[in-house]
Coordinates of C-alpha atoms in Angstrom, one line a residue:
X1 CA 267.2 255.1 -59.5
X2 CA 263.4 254.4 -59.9
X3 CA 262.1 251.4 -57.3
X4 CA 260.8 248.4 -58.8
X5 CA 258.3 246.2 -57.1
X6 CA 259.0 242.9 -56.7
X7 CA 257.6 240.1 -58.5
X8 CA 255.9 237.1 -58.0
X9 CA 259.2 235.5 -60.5
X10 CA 261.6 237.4 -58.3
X11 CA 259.9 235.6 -55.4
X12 CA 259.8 232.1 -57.2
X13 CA 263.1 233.1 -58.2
X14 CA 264.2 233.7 -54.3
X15 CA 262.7 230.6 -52.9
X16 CA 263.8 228.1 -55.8
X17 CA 260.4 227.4 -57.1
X18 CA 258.5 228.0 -60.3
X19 CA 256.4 230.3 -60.7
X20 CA 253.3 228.4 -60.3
X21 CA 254.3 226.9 -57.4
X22 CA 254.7 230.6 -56.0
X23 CA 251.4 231.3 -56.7
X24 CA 249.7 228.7 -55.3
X25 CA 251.6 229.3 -52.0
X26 CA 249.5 233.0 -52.0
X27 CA 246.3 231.6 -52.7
X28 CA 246.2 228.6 -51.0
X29 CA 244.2 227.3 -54.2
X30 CA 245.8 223.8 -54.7
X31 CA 248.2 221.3 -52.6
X32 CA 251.7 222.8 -51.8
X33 CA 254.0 221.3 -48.9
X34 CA 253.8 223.4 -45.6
X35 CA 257.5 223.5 -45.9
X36 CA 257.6 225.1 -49.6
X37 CA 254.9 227.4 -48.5
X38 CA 257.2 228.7 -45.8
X39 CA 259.7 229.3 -48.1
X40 CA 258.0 231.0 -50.8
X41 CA 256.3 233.7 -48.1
X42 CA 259.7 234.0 -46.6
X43 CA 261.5 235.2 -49.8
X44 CA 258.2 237.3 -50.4
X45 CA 259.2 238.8 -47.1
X46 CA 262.5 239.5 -47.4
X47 CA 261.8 241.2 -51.4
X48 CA 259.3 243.7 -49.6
X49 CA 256.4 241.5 -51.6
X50 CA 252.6 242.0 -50.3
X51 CA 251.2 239.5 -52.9
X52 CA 249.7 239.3 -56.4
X53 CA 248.7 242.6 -58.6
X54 CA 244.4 242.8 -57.6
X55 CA 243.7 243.7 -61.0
X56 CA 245.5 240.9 -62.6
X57 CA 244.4 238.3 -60.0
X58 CA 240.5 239.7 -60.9
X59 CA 241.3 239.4 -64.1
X60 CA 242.5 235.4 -64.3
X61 CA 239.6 234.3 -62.4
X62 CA 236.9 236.6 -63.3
X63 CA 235.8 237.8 -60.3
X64 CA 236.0 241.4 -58.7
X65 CA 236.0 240.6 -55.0
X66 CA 234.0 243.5 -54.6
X67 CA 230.3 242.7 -53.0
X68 CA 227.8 246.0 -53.5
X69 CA 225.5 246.4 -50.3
X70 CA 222.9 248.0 -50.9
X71 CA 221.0 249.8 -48.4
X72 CA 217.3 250.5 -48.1
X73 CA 217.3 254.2 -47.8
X74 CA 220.4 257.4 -48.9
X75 CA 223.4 256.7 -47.0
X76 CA 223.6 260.3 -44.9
X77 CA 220.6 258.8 -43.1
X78 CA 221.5 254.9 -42.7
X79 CA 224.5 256.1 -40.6
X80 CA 222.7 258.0 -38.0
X81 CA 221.0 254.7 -37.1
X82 CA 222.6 252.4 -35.5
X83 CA 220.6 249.6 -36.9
X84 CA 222.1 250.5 -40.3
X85 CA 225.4 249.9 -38.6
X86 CA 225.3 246.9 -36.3
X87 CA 224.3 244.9 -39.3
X88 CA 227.1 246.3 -41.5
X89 CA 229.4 245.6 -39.1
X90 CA 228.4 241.8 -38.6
X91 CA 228.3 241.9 -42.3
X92 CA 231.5 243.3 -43.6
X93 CA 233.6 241.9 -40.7
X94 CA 232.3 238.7 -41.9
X95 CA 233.4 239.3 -46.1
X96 CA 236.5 241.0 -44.3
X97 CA 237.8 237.2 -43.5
X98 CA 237.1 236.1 -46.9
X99 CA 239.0 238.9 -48.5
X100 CA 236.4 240.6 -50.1
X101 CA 235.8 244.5 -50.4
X102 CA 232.7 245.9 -50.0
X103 CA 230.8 248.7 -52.0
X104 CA 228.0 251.3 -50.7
X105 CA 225.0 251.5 -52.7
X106 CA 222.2 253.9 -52.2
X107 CA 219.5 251.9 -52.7
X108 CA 217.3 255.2 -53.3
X109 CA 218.7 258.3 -55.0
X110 CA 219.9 261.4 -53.3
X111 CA 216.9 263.5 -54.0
X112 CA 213.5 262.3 -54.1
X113 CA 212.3 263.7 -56.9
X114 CA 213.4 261.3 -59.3
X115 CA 213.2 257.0 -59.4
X116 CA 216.3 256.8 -61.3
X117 CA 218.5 254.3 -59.8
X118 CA 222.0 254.7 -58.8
X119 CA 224.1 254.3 -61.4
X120 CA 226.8 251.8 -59.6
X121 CA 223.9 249.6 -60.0
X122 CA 224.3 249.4 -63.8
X123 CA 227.9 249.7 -64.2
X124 CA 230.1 249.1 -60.8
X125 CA 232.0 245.9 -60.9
X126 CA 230.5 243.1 -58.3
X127 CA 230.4 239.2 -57.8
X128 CA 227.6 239.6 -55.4
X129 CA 224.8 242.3 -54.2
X130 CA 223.3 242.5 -50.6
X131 CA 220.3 244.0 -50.3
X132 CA 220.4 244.9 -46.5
X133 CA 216.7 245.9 -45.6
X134 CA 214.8 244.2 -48.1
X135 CA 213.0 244.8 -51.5
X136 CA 209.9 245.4 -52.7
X137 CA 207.8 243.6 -54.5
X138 CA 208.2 244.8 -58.0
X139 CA 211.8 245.6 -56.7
X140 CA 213.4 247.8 -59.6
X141 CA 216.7 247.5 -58.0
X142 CA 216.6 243.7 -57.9
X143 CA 215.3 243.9 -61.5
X144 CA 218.5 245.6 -62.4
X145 CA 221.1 243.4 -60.8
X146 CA 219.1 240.4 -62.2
X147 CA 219.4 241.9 -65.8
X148 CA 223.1 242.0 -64.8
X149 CA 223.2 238.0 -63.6
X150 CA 224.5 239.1 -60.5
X151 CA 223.5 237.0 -57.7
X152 CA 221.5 238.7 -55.2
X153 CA 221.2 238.0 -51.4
X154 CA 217.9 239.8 -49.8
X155 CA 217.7 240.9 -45.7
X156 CA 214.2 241.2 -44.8
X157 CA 212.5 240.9 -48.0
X158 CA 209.9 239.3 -50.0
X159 CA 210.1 235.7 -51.1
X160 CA 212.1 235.5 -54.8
X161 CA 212.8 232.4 -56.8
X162 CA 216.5 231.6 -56.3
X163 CA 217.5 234.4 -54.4
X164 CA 218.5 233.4 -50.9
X165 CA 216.7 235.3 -47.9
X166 CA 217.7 236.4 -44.2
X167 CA 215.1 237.1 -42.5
X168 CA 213.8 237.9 -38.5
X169 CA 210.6 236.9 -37.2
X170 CA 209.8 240.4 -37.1
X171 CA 206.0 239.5 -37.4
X172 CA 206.0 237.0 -35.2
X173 CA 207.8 239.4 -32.3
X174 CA 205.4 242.1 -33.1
X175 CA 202.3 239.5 -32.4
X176 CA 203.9 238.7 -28.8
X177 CA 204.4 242.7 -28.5
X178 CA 200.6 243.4 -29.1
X179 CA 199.3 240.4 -27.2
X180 CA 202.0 241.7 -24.1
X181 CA 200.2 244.8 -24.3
X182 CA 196.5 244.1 -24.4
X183 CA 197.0 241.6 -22.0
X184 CA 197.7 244.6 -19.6
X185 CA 194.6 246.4 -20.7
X186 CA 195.4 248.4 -23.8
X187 CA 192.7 248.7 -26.3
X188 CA 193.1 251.7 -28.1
X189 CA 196.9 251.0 -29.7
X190 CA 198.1 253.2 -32.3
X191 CA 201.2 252.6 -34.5
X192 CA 204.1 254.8 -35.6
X193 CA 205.4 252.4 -38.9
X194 CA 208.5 252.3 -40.7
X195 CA 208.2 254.1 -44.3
X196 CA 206.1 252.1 -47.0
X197 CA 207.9 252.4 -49.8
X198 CA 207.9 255.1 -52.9
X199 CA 208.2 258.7 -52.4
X200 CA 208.5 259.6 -48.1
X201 CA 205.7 261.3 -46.0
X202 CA 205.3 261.9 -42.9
X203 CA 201.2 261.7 -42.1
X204 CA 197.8 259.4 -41.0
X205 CA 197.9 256.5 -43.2
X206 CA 194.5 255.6 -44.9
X207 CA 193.0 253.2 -46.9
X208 CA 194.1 254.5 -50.0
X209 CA 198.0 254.7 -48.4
X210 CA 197.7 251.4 -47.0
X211 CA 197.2 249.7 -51.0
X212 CA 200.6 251.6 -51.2
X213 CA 202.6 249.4 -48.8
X214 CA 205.3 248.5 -50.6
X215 CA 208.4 247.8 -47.9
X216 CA 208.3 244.5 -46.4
X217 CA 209.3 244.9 -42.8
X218 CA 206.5 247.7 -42.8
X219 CA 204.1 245.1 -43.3
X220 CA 205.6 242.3 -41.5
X221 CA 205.0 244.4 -38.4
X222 CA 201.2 245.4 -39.3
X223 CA 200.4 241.6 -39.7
X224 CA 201.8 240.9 -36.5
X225 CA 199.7 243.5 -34.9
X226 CA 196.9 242.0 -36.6
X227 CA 197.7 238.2 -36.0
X228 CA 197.3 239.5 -32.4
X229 CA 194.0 240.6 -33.2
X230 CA 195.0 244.3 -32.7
X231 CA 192.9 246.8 -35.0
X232 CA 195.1 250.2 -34.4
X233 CA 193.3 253.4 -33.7
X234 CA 195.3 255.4 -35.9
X235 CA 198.4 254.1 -38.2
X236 CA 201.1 257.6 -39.0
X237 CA 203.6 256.6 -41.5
X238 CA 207.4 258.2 -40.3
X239 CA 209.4 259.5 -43.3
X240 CA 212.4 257.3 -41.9
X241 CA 213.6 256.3 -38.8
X242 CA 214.9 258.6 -36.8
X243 CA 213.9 260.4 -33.9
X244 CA 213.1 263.6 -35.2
X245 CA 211.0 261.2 -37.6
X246 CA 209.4 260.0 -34.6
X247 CA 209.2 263.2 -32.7
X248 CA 207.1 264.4 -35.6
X249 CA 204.9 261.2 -36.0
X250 CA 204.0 261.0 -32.0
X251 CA 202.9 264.6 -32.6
X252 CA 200.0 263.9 -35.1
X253 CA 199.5 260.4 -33.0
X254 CA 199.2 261.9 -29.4
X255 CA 197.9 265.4 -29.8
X256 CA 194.2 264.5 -30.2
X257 CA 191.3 264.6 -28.4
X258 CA 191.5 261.6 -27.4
X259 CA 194.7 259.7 -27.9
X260 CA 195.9 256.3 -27.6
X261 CA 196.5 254.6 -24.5
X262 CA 199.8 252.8 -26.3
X263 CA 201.9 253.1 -29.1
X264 CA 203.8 250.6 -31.0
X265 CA 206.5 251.9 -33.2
X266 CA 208.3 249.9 -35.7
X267 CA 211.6 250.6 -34.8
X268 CA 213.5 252.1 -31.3
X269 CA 214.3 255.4 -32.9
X270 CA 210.9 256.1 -33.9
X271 CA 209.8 254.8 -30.3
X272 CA 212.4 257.5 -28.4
X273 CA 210.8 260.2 -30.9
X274 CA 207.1 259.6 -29.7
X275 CA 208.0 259.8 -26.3
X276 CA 209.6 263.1 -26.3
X277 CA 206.6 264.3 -28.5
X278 CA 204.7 262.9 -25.3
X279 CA 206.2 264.5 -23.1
X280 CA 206.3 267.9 -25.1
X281 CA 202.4 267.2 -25.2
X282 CA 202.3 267.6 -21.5
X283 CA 201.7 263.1 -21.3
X284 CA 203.3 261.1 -18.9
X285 CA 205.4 257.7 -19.6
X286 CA 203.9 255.0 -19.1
X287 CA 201.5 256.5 -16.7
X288 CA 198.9 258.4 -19.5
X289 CA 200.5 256.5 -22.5
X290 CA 202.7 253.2 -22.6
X291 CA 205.2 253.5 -25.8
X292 CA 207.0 250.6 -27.7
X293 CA 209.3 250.2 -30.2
X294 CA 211.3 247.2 -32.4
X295 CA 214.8 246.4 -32.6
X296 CA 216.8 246.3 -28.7
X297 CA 219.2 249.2 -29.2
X298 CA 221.2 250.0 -26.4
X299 CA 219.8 254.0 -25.7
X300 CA 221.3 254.8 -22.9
X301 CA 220.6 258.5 -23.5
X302 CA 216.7 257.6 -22.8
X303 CA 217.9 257.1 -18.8
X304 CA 216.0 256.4 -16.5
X305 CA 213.5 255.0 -19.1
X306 CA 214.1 252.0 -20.7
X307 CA 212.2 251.3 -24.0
X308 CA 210.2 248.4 -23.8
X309 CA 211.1 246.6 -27.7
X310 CA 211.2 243.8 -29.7
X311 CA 215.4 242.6 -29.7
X312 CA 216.8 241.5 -33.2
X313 CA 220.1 240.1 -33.6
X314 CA 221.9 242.6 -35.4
X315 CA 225.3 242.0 -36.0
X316 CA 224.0 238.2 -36.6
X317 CA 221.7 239.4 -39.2
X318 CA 225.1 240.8 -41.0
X319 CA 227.2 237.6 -40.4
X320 CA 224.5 235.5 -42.2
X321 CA 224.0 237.2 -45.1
X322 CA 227.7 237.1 -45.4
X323 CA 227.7 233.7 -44.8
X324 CA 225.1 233.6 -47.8
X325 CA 227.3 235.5 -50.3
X326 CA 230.3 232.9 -49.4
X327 CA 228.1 230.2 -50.7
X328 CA 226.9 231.8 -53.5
X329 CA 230.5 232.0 -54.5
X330 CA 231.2 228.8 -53.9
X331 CA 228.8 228.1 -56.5
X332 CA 225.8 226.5 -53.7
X333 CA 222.5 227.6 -53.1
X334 CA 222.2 229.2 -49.5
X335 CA 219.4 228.1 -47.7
X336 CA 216.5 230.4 -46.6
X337 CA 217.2 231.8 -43.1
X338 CA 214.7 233.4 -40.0
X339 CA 216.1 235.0 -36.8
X340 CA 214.5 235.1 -34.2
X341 CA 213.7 238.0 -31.8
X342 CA 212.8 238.6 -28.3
X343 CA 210.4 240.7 -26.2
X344 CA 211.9 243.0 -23.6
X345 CA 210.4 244.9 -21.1
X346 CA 211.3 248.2 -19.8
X347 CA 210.0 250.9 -18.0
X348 CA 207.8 252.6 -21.0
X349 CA 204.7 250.4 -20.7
X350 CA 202.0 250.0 -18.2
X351 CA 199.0 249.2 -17.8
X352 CA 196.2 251.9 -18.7
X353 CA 195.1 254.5 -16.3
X354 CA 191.5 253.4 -15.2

């Protein structure tokens, strides 16, 4: 004999209440005695019930309880950095108590050859989108979701008109960074960045490149260098950040005549890259060149050295833009809100030979 699942009537049936009764003691949506309540989920219990059909329920109020997360870059390499993952984890853990699921968006396709977006984009059913690392300024992405009225929540990004931000003081942090290190002597600084935007490269960034800059914690962290009146020696754009990334970028930074005293690299990852390229170039850390990087990851690999960086609260970031989608839901208007950051030193910066 085929099993049949239980229903919410056999339930109402169980506990002696209507229906609707039943199915306010499941989603806690309207006033039911403690004691009925009791009841009802002991019945449901007993039947073997886990609780309303999830298509049924999204269909009678209209909502998915799926929120799409975008993220700023293709997903094989946003899990090999644990930046990626701290703030997903203070992010989902935090829809995870409000019962919602959460979906994976690229936010660029898996090759680069082509500036199609991701399907899901167009067509994935969502009550909310999270863009994790920020858009750009003509942001096709946000374009998309906004064709699709979905409410948006942006990390890191530019100013929009009602779309709620969460933001670091990423600029600010960088300024106390630069000022930290010319204040011990450092005048020729150059700067391993995040990727601007559009297609990837690895190289020197020019003039021309620099009208490119399209990514906004890229250029959160340049202003900062220049609000501390820092004028780099040489800016090389990482294709993303990662240590090979880095590896690669400290290369082309270091292996010059005459190379920078310091480095400040946007991120930790890039920042462990450039000082094995140092090293590899035959350079001592911090004695021949101090090294930097941005976001306090625990590296422990790096041992003895510890990175001097700028700390973000990661897993914070994630728990308020979730705390941003539930009040979008709720039908509010989420204030605009700035983390702040800290400056920690390690054992990778010095003052300058000489």
């Amino acid at each position: 004999m085929a099993h049949t699942r239980p229903t919410l009537a056999d339930v109402a049936s169980a506990a002696q209440v209507s229906v609707s009764t039943a199915s306010l003691a499941f989603s806690g949506a309207g006033p039911i005695a403690a004691g009925t309540r009791d009841r009802v989920r002991a019945a449901a219990l007993a039947l073997g019930y886990t609780g309303p059909n999830p298509l049924g329920r999204s269909l009678r109020s209209g909502r998915s309880g799926i929120v799409a997360v975008v993220i700023g870059d293709q997903l094989s390499r946003s899990f090999r950095d644990p930046v990626a993952i701290k703030v997903l984890d203070g992010l989902v853990g935090t829809l995870g108590t409000m019962g919602l699921g959460v979906l994976l968006v690229p936010g660029m396709p898996a090759t680069n050859g082509t500036a199609d977006l991701d399907p899901l984009l167009a067509s994935a059913p969502m009550d909310v989108a999270v863009l994790v690392w920020g858009s750009r300024r003509a942001d096709p992405v946000l374009a998309a979701l906004q064709r699709r009225g979905v409410p948006v929540v942006i990390g890191e990004g530019p100013a929009v008109d009602g779309v709620p931000l969460v933001g670091i003081a990423d600029r600010q942090g960088t300024a106390d960074l630069a000022r930290y290190l010319t204040g011990l002597g450092h005048r020729r600084i150059g700067v391993v960045t995040l990727p601007f935007g559009g297609p990837r490269r690895n190289g020197f960034v020019d003039a021309a490149r620099m009208e490119q800059l399209d990514w906004t914690p890229t250029r959160h962290r340049l202003e900062g260098l220049a609000d501390a009146g820092v004028d780099p020696t040489a800016v090389v754009e990482a294709k993303a950040s990662l240590v090979e990334e880095g590896q690669a970028a400290g290369r082309l930074l270091l292996d010059v005549d005459e190379p920078p005293t310091a480095v400040v690299a946007q991120s930790d990852l890039l920042a462990a890259g450039v000082l094995i390229a140092a090293r590899d170039l035959g350079l001592r850390v911090p004695q021949d060149v101090s090294i930097a990087g941005f976001d306090g990851l625990d590296l422990p690999w790096m041992a003895p050295d510890v990175l001097t960086t700028v700390s973000q609260p990661l897993e914070a970031k994630g728990e308020a833009l979730g705390r941003a989608v539930a009040k979008l839901l709720a039908g509010q208007v989420p204030p605009p809100v700035r983390l702040d950051v800290e400056l920690r030193i390690g054992t990778t910066t010095a003052p300058p030979r000489g």
